[in-house]
């Protein structure tokens, strides 16, 4: 049995500068709950639906939700902190400043494998109908950035 795959490849000259995608300015940025506590929750949610709704506000609240016609599962976290970004203090705590996105739950679950590098903090940046940007910051200076596209309804 022979399998062929047609994968487009574009060669770039060695002096090409690579630029990270620009997901836009985040409306909400928040330190996520520990990955080890979140991973089993998301693994169970994966069996319910293929999409994960992530809702967060600048009051330190974050919700992970899956829903079908028959069931709605959600995990609610509160008292989460907001990081200092670019030496600017975080926005004032407010429930009015919020963002919600819908992502592929399997891709989010793959991100949760970053617990293997034992990150000290994971910063979640959300913008209304924008990509989710997740920054896992490990103690030895390792910095992983993961982009998840928002899925339009």
Short mmCIF file of C-alpha atoms in Angstrom, two decimals:
data_model
loop_
_atom_site.label_atom_id
_atom_site.label_comp_id
_atom_site.label_asym_id
_atom_site.label_seq_id
_atom_site.Cartn_x
_atom_site.Cartn_y
_atom_site.Cartn_z
CA UNK A 1 0.00 0.00 0.00
CA UNK A 2 1.36 3.37 -1.02
CA UNK A 3 0.13 6.62 0.46
CA UNK A 4 0.79 9.98 -1.16
CA UNK A 5 0.09 13.34 0.41
CA UNK A 6 0.03 16.60 -1.46
CA UNK A 7 1.26 19.17 1.04
CA UNK A 8 2.07 22.65 -0.30
CA UNK A 9 5.49 23.89 0.77
CA UNK A 10 6.77 27.41 0.24
CA UNK A 11 10.52 27.86 0.55
CA UNK A 12 11.67 31.17 1.98
CA UNK A 13 15.10 32.71 1.69
CA UNK A 14 17.27 32.36 4.82
CA UNK A 15 17.19 36.11 5.53
CA UNK A 16 13.38 36.16 5.84
CA UNK A 17 12.18 37.46 9.18
CA UNK A 18 9.38 35.50 10.80
CA UNK A 19 6.68 37.54 12.46
CA UNK A 20 4.23 36.11 14.97
CA UNK A 21 0.59 36.50 13.97
CA UNK A 22 -1.16 39.54 15.38
CA UNK A 23 -4.38 38.45 17.06
CA UNK A 24 -5.31 42.00 18.00
CA UNK A 25 -5.37 43.76 21.35
CA UNK A 26 -6.72 41.63 24.17
CA UNK A 27 -9.78 42.87 26.03
CA UNK A 28 -9.15 40.51 28.95
CA UNK A 29 -5.90 38.98 30.14
CA UNK A 30 -5.93 36.68 33.11
CA UNK A 31 -3.76 34.09 34.84
CA UNK A 32 -5.36 30.71 34.23
CA UNK A 33 -6.04 28.14 36.93
CA UNK A 34 -3.36 25.48 37.25
CA UNK A 35 -3.05 23.33 34.15
CA UNK A 36 -3.04 20.13 36.22
CA UNK A 37 -6.45 21.01 37.68
CA UNK A 38 -7.89 22.13 34.34
CA UNK A 39 -6.71 19.19 32.22
CA UNK A 40 -9.04 16.49 33.67
CA UNK A 41 -12.01 18.86 33.39
CA UNK A 42 -11.34 19.57 29.72
CA UNK A 43 -10.70 15.89 29.04
CA UNK A 44 -14.23 15.10 30.30
CA UNK A 45 -15.71 18.01 28.33
CA UNK A 46 -14.08 16.67 25.15
CA UNK A 47 -16.53 13.76 25.25
CA UNK A 48 -19.54 16.09 25.23
CA UNK A 49 -18.90 18.56 22.40
CA UNK A 50 -16.22 19.58 19.94
CA UNK A 51 -16.27 23.25 20.90
CA UNK A 52 -15.20 24.93 24.12
CA UNK A 53 -16.50 28.36 25.15
CA UNK A 54 -14.04 30.38 27.20
CA UNK A 55 -15.50 33.38 29.03
CA UNK A 56 -13.45 35.67 31.26
CA UNK A 57 -13.69 39.11 32.79
CA UNK A 58 -11.35 41.54 34.49
CA UNK A 59 -12.87 40.72 37.88
CA UNK A 60 -10.83 37.49 38.01
CA UNK A 61 -13.58 35.14 36.83
CA UNK A 62 -13.12 32.53 34.10
CA UNK A 63 -15.59 29.95 32.79
CA UNK A 64 -15.01 26.96 30.52
CA UNK A 65 -18.25 25.67 28.99
CA UNK A 66 -19.47 23.01 26.56
CA UNK A 67 -23.09 22.62 25.61
CA UNK A 68 -25.35 20.43 23.53
CA UNK A 69 -29.12 20.27 23.18
CA UNK A 70 -29.32 17.96 26.20
CA UNK A 71 -26.58 19.12 28.53
CA UNK A 72 -24.47 22.10 29.53
CA UNK A 73 -21.24 21.55 31.45
CA UNK A 74 -19.24 24.41 32.86
CA UNK A 75 -16.29 24.91 35.11
CA UNK A 76 -16.17 28.25 36.92
CA UNK A 77 -13.04 29.74 38.47
CA UNK A 78 -12.89 32.98 40.44
CA UNK A 79 -10.34 35.02 42.35
CA UNK A 80 -7.86 34.66 39.47
CA UNK A 81 -5.13 37.27 39.16
CA UNK A 82 -4.28 39.61 36.30
CA UNK A 83 -0.65 39.85 35.21
CA UNK A 84 1.36 43.00 34.71
CA UNK A 85 2.08 43.29 30.99
CA UNK A 86 4.78 45.59 29.58
CA UNK A 87 5.23 47.19 33.02
CA UNK A 88 1.67 48.54 32.88
CA UNK A 89 -0.58 47.82 35.83
CA UNK A 90 -3.61 45.67 35.05
CA UNK A 91 -6.92 47.30 34.26
CA UNK A 92 -9.17 47.86 37.27
CA UNK A 93 -11.17 44.81 38.35
CA UNK A 94 -14.53 44.93 36.62
CA UNK A 95 -17.18 42.43 35.58
CA UNK A 96 -18.13 44.77 32.74
CA UNK A 97 -14.83 44.21 30.91
CA UNK A 98 -15.31 40.70 29.53
CA UNK A 99 -14.61 38.57 26.49
CA UNK A 100 -15.94 35.26 25.21
CA UNK A 101 -14.56 32.98 22.51
CA UNK A 102 -15.37 29.59 21.04
CA UNK A 103 -12.45 27.27 20.21
CA UNK A 104 -11.85 23.71 19.09
CA UNK A 105 -11.73 21.72 22.34
CA UNK A 106 -9.23 19.16 20.98
CA UNK A 107 -6.76 21.93 20.12
CA UNK A 108 -7.20 23.46 23.57
CA UNK A 109 -6.64 20.03 25.14
CA UNK A 110 -3.39 19.70 23.19
CA UNK A 111 -2.23 23.01 24.65
CA UNK A 112 -2.82 21.65 28.15
CA UNK A 113 0.06 19.22 27.59
CA UNK A 114 2.31 22.20 28.35
CA UNK A 115 2.04 21.07 31.99
CA UNK A 116 4.99 18.83 31.10
CA UNK A 117 7.31 21.87 31.12
CA UNK A 118 5.88 22.82 34.54
CA UNK A 119 4.94 26.44 33.81
CA UNK A 120 4.87 28.85 36.73
CA UNK A 121 2.05 30.84 35.14
CA UNK A 122 -0.21 30.60 32.12
CA UNK A 123 -1.60 33.87 30.82
CA UNK A 124 -4.77 33.75 28.74
CA UNK A 125 -5.42 36.74 26.47
CA UNK A 126 -8.95 37.02 25.10
CA UNK A 127 -10.48 39.50 22.70
CA UNK A 128 -14.07 39.59 21.53
CA UNK A 129 -14.26 37.28 18.49
CA UNK A 130 -10.45 37.13 18.20
CA UNK A 131 -7.92 34.39 18.57
CA UNK A 132 -7.08 33.14 22.05
CA UNK A 133 -3.42 33.66 22.90
CA UNK A 134 -2.02 31.47 25.67
CA UNK A 135 1.42 32.14 27.17
CA UNK A 136 2.95 29.39 29.31
CA UNK A 137 5.87 30.77 31.33
CA UNK A 138 8.26 28.20 32.78
CA UNK A 139 10.68 28.94 35.66
CA UNK A 140 13.83 28.50 33.55
CA UNK A 141 12.85 31.32 31.18
CA UNK A 142 11.13 29.07 28.67
CA UNK A 143 8.17 30.86 27.13
CA UNK A 144 5.59 29.01 25.01
CA UNK A 145 2.94 30.89 23.06
CA UNK A 146 -0.07 29.10 21.63
CA UNK A 147 -2.66 30.64 19.29
CA UNK A 148 -6.17 29.21 19.01
CA UNK A 149 -8.50 30.70 16.39
CA UNK A 150 -11.96 31.79 17.39
CA UNK A 151 -14.70 29.78 15.68
CA UNK A 152 -17.53 31.95 14.42
CA UNK A 153 -21.07 30.78 15.15
#
